[in-house]
């Protein structure tokens, strides 16, 4: 289940972030399609994506009580230009669509100034439908919920729960919609087992002659599990022609927190075993012992390290500046190199603010960071501080790895043993992905 989680303990009562002075209307993201040749996704998908799995009953007791409108507006102000969601994330699509439809957003951030990413195929925890009929139904509904005429990127959601042939069939239907209806621009696959993602990406290329544009992996490049960065991960996917590989759930769906996994209205959904959770608690106590929080160390390590580790299938799009109302180009920060792409999720304004401060500090440590800090009137030693912090976090990451022991690079079973798809063939009418009460 590809999803995101908060960096800090959930605090729905946190204050809203006040946006900067009303910015000018944002420029469109350059996109073109001529004779079947599309702008490379790697040139327009930014290296930091706002994930909205937190707009869901899994992570919060009442997602409708979250200031989702304020969060989305503030994220745009900080420079976020891509939002990831799914019909499986309960009311996430509706909440995101409503936030993007406010007069402020529509007048300042036109639809062509940001990217929308969603998914198809996963209906409930034990229901999957990759049939062409359901794909069409799901896409039409996502367009309505998100209040948009098109979707920039659509993933097949959690592909390990269905057969490889079903995934190929779904990808073919998504491409038909892309080519004949124009409501989809790019197509990808998502899931947890690294080996499955690699083998299915290779199968799609072999069977169709066209690679998938994107792969989203979750909880596989974290302090606890780094397999996405290995040869069987991003290198294999890049060799299969995948343009971008996004690293979602840098905290392992909330596992890597002092408080443990988040528990929302749906109860404890996390697949981690008691033994793995106990090992993570010991890692958290290790961080406490040196005056750090596990979630802060884990998030910084994942975001910062993936910038280079994920570069083989990364982004040359403008990085998210992390500064309200300030824009930067890829040439300004990093000297035009590719950045690995991460997906982050928050539940309140304070979490967003702290995540953006962390991201800004990470960018300060890159090539050109010192010059950019001086140009923008910030601390001239910001780059030095960032690089020192990186060394400290790397040292702590090594300590966490030692504490985790045999649980380092451990992956839970997905799907779980004994899983049976409860979806009936041809079951379309009256069905909805996510919680029943969240359907339109």
XYZ file of C-alpha atoms in Angstrom:
440
model
C 0.000 0.000 0.000
C 1.878 3.038 -1.184
C 1.358 5.812 1.270
C 3.013 8.583 3.201
C 3.208 9.618 6.803
C 3.948 12.521 9.069
C 7.383 13.519 10.296
C 6.123 14.567 13.716
C 3.484 13.254 16.145
C -0.001 13.919 14.845
C -1.348 17.218 16.088
C -4.488 18.175 14.143
C -4.897 21.268 16.327
C -1.646 22.777 15.109
C -1.689 26.311 13.687
C -2.180 27.008 10.014
C 0.774 28.260 7.996
C 0.231 31.785 6.748
C 1.181 32.127 3.120
C 3.421 34.913 1.928
C 2.158 38.033 0.237
C -0.192 37.004 -2.556
C 2.119 35.674 -5.292
C 1.712 36.372 -8.962
C 0.011 33.826 -11.174
C 2.346 30.875 -11.603
C 3.743 29.858 -14.961
C 2.626 26.591 -16.564
C 4.837 23.545 -16.319
C 6.213 23.013 -19.847
C 4.479 20.028 -21.420
C 3.983 19.041 -25.019
C 2.896 15.990 -26.959
C 3.597 15.761 -30.668
C 3.312 12.601 -32.758
C 3.251 10.525 -29.593
C 6.415 12.113 -28.209
C 5.813 13.603 -24.784
C 7.913 15.894 -22.666
C 10.095 13.573 -20.542
C 8.476 13.093 -17.141
C 11.905 13.458 -15.539
C 12.070 17.053 -16.751
C 8.788 18.172 -15.150
C 8.128 16.009 -12.069
C 9.727 17.847 -9.107
C 12.027 16.100 -6.618
C 9.621 16.611 -3.701
C 5.982 15.508 -3.967
C 3.194 16.224 -1.468
C 1.548 12.890 -0.622
C -2.021 12.888 0.671
C -2.365 9.422 2.202
C -2.571 11.317 5.490
C -5.917 12.746 4.306
C -7.315 9.367 5.298
C -8.822 7.385 8.180
C -5.729 5.171 8.362
C -3.526 7.991 9.623
C -6.077 10.280 11.268
C -9.258 9.657 13.234
C -11.117 12.316 11.230
C -9.423 13.504 8.027
C -12.283 15.947 7.421
C -11.159 17.863 10.515
C -7.717 18.509 9.031
C -7.023 21.917 7.512
C -6.448 20.313 4.120
C -7.336 23.517 2.271
C -4.733 25.464 4.227
C -2.133 22.719 3.866
C -2.479 22.550 0.088
C -2.363 26.344 -0.309
C 0.710 26.556 1.930
C 2.403 23.689 0.105
C 1.963 25.516 -3.185
C 3.364 28.663 -1.605
C 6.436 26.734 -0.433
C 7.031 25.608 -4.015
C 5.329 22.201 -4.058
C 4.158 21.479 -7.599
C 3.009 17.849 -7.454
C 0.392 16.045 -5.354
C 0.078 12.272 -4.971
C -3.212 10.607 -4.013
C -5.323 7.485 -4.575
C -8.975 6.432 -4.479
C -7.858 3.877 -1.867
C -6.901 6.707 0.507
C -10.490 7.234 1.661
C -11.561 10.872 1.134
C -8.104 11.981 -0.026
C -9.053 12.670 -3.642
C -12.138 14.673 -2.665
C -10.273 16.712 -0.051
C -7.377 17.434 -2.397
C -9.735 18.315 -5.240
C -11.686 20.715 -3.048
C -8.488 22.380 -1.815
C -7.237 22.906 -5.360
C -10.601 24.308 -6.439
C -10.602 27.271 -4.043
C -10.673 30.721 -5.675
C -7.203 31.550 -4.293
C -5.581 28.452 -5.767
C -7.377 28.654 -9.106
C -6.510 32.312 -9.580
C -2.872 31.948 -8.542
C -1.944 28.363 -9.379
C -3.680 27.366 -12.640
C -4.126 23.662 -13.294
C -1.162 23.586 -15.682
C 1.187 24.914 -12.976
C 1.158 21.713 -10.890
C 0.930 17.941 -11.410
C -1.710 15.514 -10.125
C -0.781 11.881 -9.508
C -3.316 9.210 -8.589
C -3.775 5.441 -8.813
C -6.108 2.694 -9.984
C -6.790 -0.925 -9.117
C -6.832 -1.051 -5.324
C -10.364 -0.828 -3.954
C -10.028 -1.977 -0.337
C -7.576 -3.883 1.838
C -8.724 -7.173 0.302
C -10.198 -6.005 -3.008
C -8.368 -5.357 -6.273
C -9.715 -4.880 -9.778
C -7.367 -4.314 -12.719
C -9.973 -4.998 -15.404
C -10.326 -2.465 -18.251
C -13.932 -1.763 -17.218
C -12.917 -0.869 -13.671
C -9.933 1.146 -14.870
C -12.283 3.304 -16.948
C -14.695 3.717 -14.030
C -11.905 4.622 -11.630
C -10.307 7.179 -13.952
C -13.640 8.905 -14.620
C -14.332 9.119 -10.907
C -10.867 10.462 -10.061
C -11.333 13.203 -12.652
C -14.596 14.200 -10.944
C -13.215 14.025 -7.428
C -10.090 15.987 -8.263
C -12.103 18.463 -10.355
C -9.627 18.280 -13.209
C -9.849 17.627 -16.967
C -6.729 15.421 -16.936
C -4.391 13.421 -14.698
C -0.655 13.870 -15.093
C 0.406 10.444 -13.826
C -1.622 7.344 -12.966
C -0.095 4.359 -11.167
C -1.426 0.823 -11.013
C -1.730 0.558 -7.230
C 0.080 -2.202 -5.266
C 0.708 -4.494 -8.209
C 1.970 -7.397 -6.076
C -1.635 -8.258 -5.141
C -2.593 -9.259 -8.690
C -0.983 -11.306 -11.454
C 1.624 -9.750 -13.773
C -0.706 -10.355 -16.724
C -3.431 -8.310 -15.001
C -0.975 -5.440 -14.601
C -0.058 -5.568 -18.295
C -3.766 -5.512 -19.201
C -4.345 -2.483 -16.965
C -1.356 -0.633 -18.417
C -2.636 -1.277 -21.945
C -6.026 0.190 -21.020
C -4.444 3.225 -19.373
C -2.411 3.808 -22.523
C -5.541 3.518 -24.635
C -7.164 6.215 -22.494
C -3.993 8.297 -22.789
C -3.851 8.039 -26.571
C -7.561 8.146 -27.436
C -9.093 10.315 -24.723
C -6.161 12.443 -23.556
C -7.180 12.430 -19.888
C -3.934 10.731 -18.799
C -0.411 11.867 -19.622
C 1.950 9.371 -17.965
C 1.534 5.845 -16.591
C 3.336 3.950 -13.846
C 3.196 1.085 -11.370
C 3.482 1.110 -7.590
C 4.012 -1.458 -4.873
C 6.187 -2.744 -2.061
C 8.278 -5.802 -3.072
C 11.279 -4.532 -5.003
C 11.658 -7.751 -6.972
C 8.052 -7.635 -8.181
C 8.368 -4.017 -9.295
C 11.492 -4.868 -11.280
C 10.152 -8.013 -12.919
C 6.817 -6.415 -13.867
C 8.536 -3.312 -15.287
C 10.660 -5.629 -17.429
C 7.587 -7.636 -18.460
C 5.693 -4.514 -19.552
C 8.636 -3.391 -21.674
C 8.995 -6.850 -23.200
C 5.280 -7.387 -23.874
C 4.368 -3.902 -25.097
C 7.628 -2.469 -26.413
C 7.142 0.625 -24.243
C 8.446 1.110 -20.689
C 6.329 2.464 -17.885
C 7.051 6.122 -17.210
C 7.290 5.839 -13.431
C 7.565 3.416 -10.526
C 6.599 4.312 -6.976
C 8.165 2.246 -4.221
C 7.313 2.804 -0.580
C 9.150 2.083 2.674
C 12.114 0.666 0.745
C 14.600 3.501 1.145
C 14.545 4.300 4.842
C 16.792 4.000 7.867
C 15.382 0.495 8.289
C 15.302 -0.743 4.676
C 17.540 0.563 1.893
C 16.961 -2.052 -0.802
C 15.509 0.397 -3.332
C 18.949 1.989 -3.593
C 20.632 -1.318 -4.417
C 21.330 -2.978 -7.777
C 18.052 -4.912 -7.674
C 16.164 -1.679 -7.098
C 16.685 1.574 -8.949
C 19.381 0.213 -11.273
C 17.144 -2.613 -12.462
C 14.203 -0.255 -12.943
C 16.293 2.253 -14.878
C 17.560 -0.569 -17.097
C 13.904 -1.401 -17.840
C 13.488 2.105 -19.241
C 11.685 3.617 -16.249
C 12.109 7.400 -16.339
C 11.459 8.187 -12.687
C 11.412 6.159 -9.466
C 9.754 7.876 -6.522
C 10.601 6.997 -2.925
C 7.434 7.177 -0.833
C 6.967 6.586 2.899
C 10.468 7.619 4.023
C 9.356 6.813 7.585
C 8.119 3.354 6.646
C 4.411 4.286 6.853
C 5.021 5.887 10.238
C 6.996 2.980 11.700
C 10.123 5.085 12.235
C 8.722 7.398 14.896
C 9.215 7.691 18.636
C 5.452 7.213 19.065
C 5.340 4.155 16.820
C 2.943 3.565 13.962
C 0.023 6.001 13.572
C -3.381 4.627 14.498
C -6.381 6.317 12.900
C -10.079 5.523 12.792
C -9.387 2.197 11.055
C -7.151 0.944 13.871
C -3.624 -0.440 13.621
C -3.150 -1.171 9.915
C 0.649 -1.441 9.854
C 2.088 -4.777 8.641
C 5.240 -4.596 10.802
C 5.596 -7.497 13.239
C 5.949 -7.109 17.006
C 9.612 -7.995 16.708
C 10.297 -5.336 14.067
C 8.422 -2.748 16.111
C 10.465 -3.666 19.171
C 13.692 -3.228 17.201
C 12.531 0.203 16.026
C 11.702 1.182 19.618
C 15.270 0.342 20.569
C 16.487 2.497 17.684
C 14.285 5.338 18.916
C 15.739 4.996 22.409
C 19.217 5.138 20.882
C 18.327 8.449 19.220
C 16.776 9.746 22.440
C 20.054 9.008 24.184
C 21.895 11.529 22.008
C 19.181 14.184 22.110
C 17.594 13.356 18.754
C 14.208 12.091 17.588
C 14.142 8.996 15.411
C 11.637 10.506 12.966
C 13.747 13.626 12.426
C 16.901 11.614 11.763
C 15.014 9.140 9.564
C 13.331 11.761 7.409
C 16.451 13.847 6.886
C 18.534 10.790 6.052
C 16.006 9.468 3.527
C 15.338 12.789 1.777
C 18.986 13.806 1.631
C 20.451 10.448 0.657
C 17.821 9.696 -1.991
C 18.702 12.902 -3.840
C 21.877 11.178 -5.022
C 20.912 7.502 -4.606
C 17.794 8.019 -6.734
C 19.402 10.229 -9.366
C 19.595 7.467 -11.992
C 15.804 7.746 -12.303
C 15.448 11.220 -10.887
C 14.296 14.720 -11.773
C 15.749 17.735 -13.509
C 12.642 19.794 -12.768
C 12.765 22.860 -10.549
C 13.387 21.823 -6.951
C 10.901 22.845 -4.278
C 12.542 25.892 -2.701
C 11.052 25.417 0.758
C 10.821 29.204 1.018
C 7.375 30.843 0.818
C 6.934 32.674 -2.469
C 10.470 31.910 -3.692
C 11.258 29.931 -6.830
C 14.529 28.306 -7.837
C 15.680 26.450 -10.908
C 17.539 23.186 -11.153
C 20.571 25.195 -12.247
C 20.373 27.371 -9.120
C 20.639 24.392 -6.781
C 22.717 21.351 -7.636
C 24.157 22.794 -10.858
C 21.698 20.979 -13.121
C 22.185 17.466 -11.744
C 19.325 15.005 -11.365
C 17.634 14.724 -7.965
C 16.077 11.532 -6.640
C 12.341 12.071 -6.095
C 10.695 11.692 -2.673
C 7.063 11.720 -1.523
C 6.288 13.241 1.875
C 3.052 13.529 3.832
C 1.904 15.778 6.667
C -1.239 16.255 8.724
C -0.915 19.828 9.972
C 0.756 23.144 9.289
C 3.572 22.714 11.806
C 4.625 19.439 10.210
C 4.630 21.073 6.789
C 6.680 24.015 8.027
C 9.289 21.815 9.707
C 9.522 19.502 6.687
C 10.077 22.477 4.389
C 12.760 23.872 6.704
C 14.498 20.505 6.616
C 14.247 20.317 2.813
C 15.629 23.846 2.478
C 18.573 22.929 4.675
C 19.234 19.852 2.537
C 19.269 22.004 -0.613
C 21.646 24.440 1.095
C 24.190 21.639 1.354
C 24.231 20.962 -2.384
C 26.580 22.453 -4.952
C 25.758 26.135 -5.259
C 23.977 26.248 -1.914
C 26.277 28.858 -0.393
C 25.870 31.275 -3.306
C 22.101 30.861 -3.246
C 21.947 31.528 0.493
C 23.871 34.771 0.072
C 21.725 35.847 -2.897
C 18.514 35.365 -0.929
C 19.792 37.163 2.157
C 19.979 34.099 4.360
C 22.794 32.903 6.603
C 26.011 32.757 4.587
C 27.119 29.639 6.477
C 23.914 27.715 5.725
C 25.769 25.325 3.411
C 28.439 24.628 6.004
C 25.783 23.961 8.649
C 23.880 21.672 6.287
C 26.920 19.587 5.454
C 27.853 19.256 9.111
C 24.302 18.155 9.858
C 24.499 15.595 7.061
C 27.613 14.078 8.621
C 25.918 13.918 12.012
C 22.796 12.286 10.562
C 24.892 9.748 8.657
C 26.694 8.852 11.878
C 23.366 8.403 13.657
C 22.077 6.311 10.738
C 25.006 3.934 11.192
C 24.142 3.678 14.880
C 20.503 2.926 14.091
C 21.582 0.208 11.658
C 23.647 -1.428 14.402
C 20.713 -1.321 16.814
C 18.321 -2.807 14.258
C 20.646 -5.737 13.684
C 18.875 -8.537 11.803
C 15.889 -6.237 11.159
C 17.935 -3.922 8.962
C 16.814 -4.338 5.328
C 13.999 -6.624 6.477
C 10.855 -6.512 4.320
C 7.446 -7.724 5.483
C 5.333 -9.984 3.309
C 3.208 -8.173 0.744
C 0.662 -9.498 0.132
C 0.438 -11.202 3.527
C 0.424 -14.981 3.621
C -2.981 -16.404 2.788
C -4.234 -13.294 0.986
C -7.279 -13.827 -1.231
C -8.714 -11.112 -3.465
C -12.337 -10.640 -2.361
C -13.317 -8.768 -5.503
C -15.858 -10.567 -7.680
C -15.261 -10.554 -11.428
C -17.290 -7.895 -13.201
C -18.305 -6.202 -9.953
C -18.599 -2.573 -11.065
C -21.899 -0.914 -10.302
C -22.299 0.566 -6.844
C -18.701 -0.094 -5.861
C -16.259 2.497 -4.582
C -12.632 2.441 -3.583
C -11.822 3.460 -0.021
C -14.370 3.765 2.772
C -17.977 3.499 1.667
C -18.997 6.771 3.276
C -16.303 8.615 1.335
C -17.754 7.820 -2.073
C -19.438 10.640 -3.981
